[in-house]
mmCIF file of C-alpha atoms in Angstrom:
data_model
loop_
_atom_site.group_PDB
_atom_site.id
_atom_site.type_symbol
_atom_site.label_atom_id
_atom_site.label_comp_id
_atom_site.label_asym_id
_atom_site.label_seq_id
_atom_site.Cartn_x
_atom_site.Cartn_y
_atom_site.Cartn_z
ATOM 1 C CA MET A 1 154.995 20.040 -60.371
ATOM 2 C CA LEU A 2 151.968 19.715 -57.924
ATOM 3 C CA LEU A 3 148.720 18.674 -59.065
ATOM 4 C CA TYR A 4 145.812 20.113 -57.227
ATOM 5 C CA LYS A 5 142.427 18.489 -57.264
ATOM 6 C CA GLN A 6 139.643 20.767 -57.700
ATOM 7 C CA LYS A 7 136.856 20.659 -55.239
ATOM 8 C CA LYS A 8 133.600 19.809 -56.687
ATOM 9 C CA ASN A 9 130.585 21.846 -55.682
ATOM 10 C CA GLN A 10 129.036 19.928 -53.008
ATOM 11 C CA ALA A 11 125.368 19.423 -53.378
ATOM 12 C CA VAL A 12 122.950 20.170 -50.548
ATOM 13 C CA LYS A 13 122.760 17.230 -48.269
ATOM 14 C CA VAL A 14 119.536 15.555 -48.089
ATOM 15 C CA ASN A 15 118.661 13.494 -45.035
ATOM 16 C CA ARG A 16 117.419 10.167 -45.764
ATOM 17 C CA PHE A 17 116.066 7.596 -43.431
ATOM 18 C CA LEU A 18 114.464 4.265 -43.378
ATOM 19 C CA ILE A 19 110.758 3.997 -42.847
ATOM 20 C CA SER A 20 108.475 1.056 -42.163
ATOM 21 C CA VAL A 21 104.971 0.870 -43.585
ATOM 22 C CA THR A 22 102.588 -1.776 -42.307
ATOM 23 C CA PHE A 23 99.605 -2.709 -44.309
ATOM 24 C CA LEU A 24 96.350 -3.683 -42.585
ATOM 25 C CA GLY A 25 95.734 -7.372 -43.337
ATOM 26 C CA SER A 26 99.113 -8.076 -44.540
ATOM 27 C CA ALA A 27 101.843 -10.428 -43.043
ATOM 28 C CA GLY A 28 104.341 -7.718 -42.288
ATOM 29 C CA PRO A 29 105.732 -4.130 -43.044
ATOM 30 C CA ILE A 30 107.661 -2.857 -46.110
ATOM 31 C CA ARG A 31 110.771 -0.937 -45.442
ATOM 32 C CA PHE A 32 112.417 1.496 -47.755
ATOM 33 C CA VAL A 33 114.551 4.736 -47.660
ATOM 34 C CA VAL A 34 112.990 8.074 -48.226
ATOM 35 C CA ASN A 35 114.052 11.692 -48.346
ATOM 36 C CA GLU A 36 112.764 13.725 -45.227
ATOM 37 C CA ASP A 37 111.334 16.252 -47.727
ATOM 38 C CA GLU A 38 109.254 13.752 -49.771
ATOM 39 C CA LEU A 39 105.460 14.190 -49.613
ATOM 40 C CA VAL A 40 103.179 11.692 -47.896
ATOM 41 C CA ALA A 41 101.469 11.092 -51.283
ATOM 42 C CA ALA A 42 104.778 10.030 -52.861
ATOM 43 C CA VAL A 43 105.540 7.862 -49.982
ATOM 44 C CA THR A 44 102.116 6.102 -50.304
ATOM 45 C CA ASP A 45 102.712 5.668 -53.960
ATOM 46 C CA THR A 46 106.030 4.022 -53.259
ATOM 47 C CA ALA A 47 104.609 1.869 -50.699
ATOM 48 C CA LEU A 48 101.678 0.642 -52.838
ATOM 49 C CA LYS A 49 104.128 -0.122 -55.724
ATOM 50 C CA SER A 50 106.376 -2.082 -53.518
ATOM 51 C CA TYR A 51 103.626 -3.928 -52.167
ATOM 52 C CA ALA A 52 102.371 -4.843 -55.632
ATOM 53 C CA ARG A 53 105.993 -5.782 -56.725
ATOM 54 C CA GLU A 54 106.371 -8.291 -53.912
ATOM 55 C CA GLY A 55 103.077 -9.863 -54.800
ATOM 56 C CA ARG A 56 101.584 -9.540 -51.330
ATOM 57 C CA LEU A 57 98.074 -10.355 -50.340
ATOM 58 C CA PRO A 58 95.355 -9.187 -50.093
ATOM 59 C CA ILE A 59 95.590 -7.340 -53.448
ATOM 60 C CA LEU A 60 95.040 -3.569 -52.596
ATOM 61 C CA GLY A 61 95.190 -1.705 -55.961
ATOM 62 C CA SER A 62 97.326 1.156 -56.928
ATOM 63 C CA ASP A 63 95.240 4.158 -56.623
ATOM 64 C CA LEU A 64 96.879 6.213 -53.814
ATOM 65 C CA ASN A 65 93.649 8.326 -53.477
ATOM 66 C CA ASN A 66 92.003 5.426 -51.870
ATOM 67 C CA PHE A 67 94.481 4.939 -49.131
ATOM 68 C CA ILE A 68 95.313 6.880 -45.794
ATOM 69 C CA LEU A 69 98.727 6.974 -44.138
ATOM 70 C CA TYR A 70 98.612 6.985 -40.418
ATOM 71 C CA CYS A 71 101.322 7.517 -37.828
ATOM 72 C CA PRO A 72 100.243 5.267 -34.862
ATOM 73 C CA ILE A 73 102.501 7.049 -32.318
ATOM 74 C CA ALA A 74 101.512 10.556 -33.268
ATOM 75 C CA GLY A 75 97.717 10.122 -32.914
ATOM 76 C CA THR A 76 94.691 8.936 -34.842
ATOM 77 C CA GLU A 77 94.595 11.619 -37.406
ATOM 78 C CA ALA A 78 95.626 10.630 -40.971
ATOM 79 C CA LEU A 79 98.623 12.423 -42.430
ATOM 80 C CA SER A 80 97.945 15.058 -45.192
ATOM 81 C CA PRO A 81 99.063 13.938 -48.564
ATOM 82 C CA TRP A 82 100.754 17.360 -48.958
ATOM 83 C CA GLU A 83 102.901 17.307 -45.853
ATOM 84 C CA THR A 84 106.473 16.053 -45.853
ATOM 85 C CA ILE A 85 107.273 12.719 -44.398
ATOM 86 C CA GLY A 86 110.116 14.104 -42.206
ATOM 87 C CA SER A 87 107.871 16.638 -40.478
ATOM 88 C CA VAL A 88 106.244 13.824 -38.341
ATOM 89 C CA GLY A 89 109.339 12.830 -36.827
ATOM 90 C CA VAL A 90 108.608 8.968 -36.701
ATOM 91 C CA ARG A 91 109.747 6.194 -38.753
ATOM 92 C CA ASN A 92 106.742 3.749 -38.406
ATOM 93 C CA PHE A 93 103.477 4.195 -40.401
ATOM 94 C CA VAL A 94 100.368 2.266 -41.138
ATOM 95 C CA LEU A 95 98.639 2.319 -44.556
ATOM 96 C CA CYS A 96 94.989 1.423 -44.740
ATOM 97 C CA LYS A 97 92.050 1.924 -47.171
ATOM 98 C CA LYS A 98 89.915 4.960 -46.739
ATOM 99 C CA PRO A 99 86.568 4.112 -45.162
ATOM 100 C CA GLN A 100 83.811 3.946 -47.751
ATOM 101 C CA ALA A 101 80.603 5.943 -47.026
ATOM 102 C CA GLU A 102 77.586 3.697 -46.610
ATOM 103 C CA LYS A 103 75.431 3.984 -49.610
ATOM 104 C CA ALA A 104 71.844 3.975 -48.995
ATOM 105 C CA ILE A 105 70.187 1.155 -51.023
ATOM 106 C CA ASP A 106 66.812 2.164 -52.509
ATOM 107 C CA SER A 107 64.723 -0.955 -53.024
ATOM 108 C CA GLU A 108 63.008 0.563 -55.995
ATOM 109 C CA LYS A 109 66.240 0.881 -57.900
ATOM 110 C CA LEU A 110 67.494 -2.550 -57.468
ATOM 111 C CA PRO A 111 67.057 -4.933 -60.261
ATOM 112 C CA PRO A 112 64.741 -7.954 -59.847
ATOM 113 C CA ILE A 113 66.493 -11.021 -58.439
ATOM 114 C CA SER A 114 66.428 -13.940 -60.735
ATOM 115 C CA ARG A 115 67.455 -17.375 -59.802
ATOM 116 C CA LYS A 116 69.368 -19.139 -62.501
ATOM 117 C CA GLY A 117 70.622 -22.776 -62.140
ATOM 118 C CA SER A 118 69.551 -25.422 -59.863
ATOM 119 C CA GLY A 119 70.295 -25.884 -56.077
ATOM 120 C CA SER A 120 70.994 -23.276 -53.473
ATOM 121 C CA TRP A 121 74.189 -21.397 -52.556
ATOM 122 C CA LYS A 122 74.288 -23.598 -49.359
ATOM 123 C CA SER A 123 74.680 -26.779 -51.335
ATOM 124 C CA TRP A 124 77.311 -25.138 -53.673
ATOM 125 C CA PHE A 125 79.159 -23.971 -50.603
ATOM 126 C CA ASN A 126 79.085 -27.365 -48.969
ATOM 127 C CA LYS A 127 80.341 -29.034 -52.161
ATOM 128 C CA SER A 128 83.248 -26.559 -52.579
ATOM 129 C CA ILE A 129 84.600 -26.911 -49.078
ATOM 130 C CA ASN A 130 84.082 -30.631 -48.876
ATOM 131 C CA PRO A 131 87.559 -32.017 -48.423
ATOM 132 C CA LYS A 132 88.637 -34.497 -51.133
ATOM 133 C CA ILE A 133 90.825 -37.232 -49.587
ATOM 134 C CA SER A 134 92.910 -39.069 -52.077
ATOM 135 C CA SER A 135 94.349 -42.512 -51.272
ATOM 136 C CA HIS A 136 98.009 -42.926 -51.350
#
């Protein structure tokens, strides 16, 4: 008696690849595997979560709406959050914060400046950076 193995329905093969996301101001890139049909917004979210999980500095936050993903090879335009990551055709990206619009400061709306405590900020600064040398 012969036993035949039934072939399982093969799922559609999804291309996956390793990408490298560099954060401005951080020591090095984060690398992880993504599907080529994943949205840029999902990749940005994954990168921010990985960055926070590793405890990297500077602390960036987790709101993906505050960040832009660039492809330094493809040009200076930011990637749209709704395009797929595989459509760019590259593996290296740069993630940085969106530039904040300069807010016009109206002097009439500013609260009055009050000075609390004694001394100036210069004396506080000098005291805080003064190296304390301990004898051994």
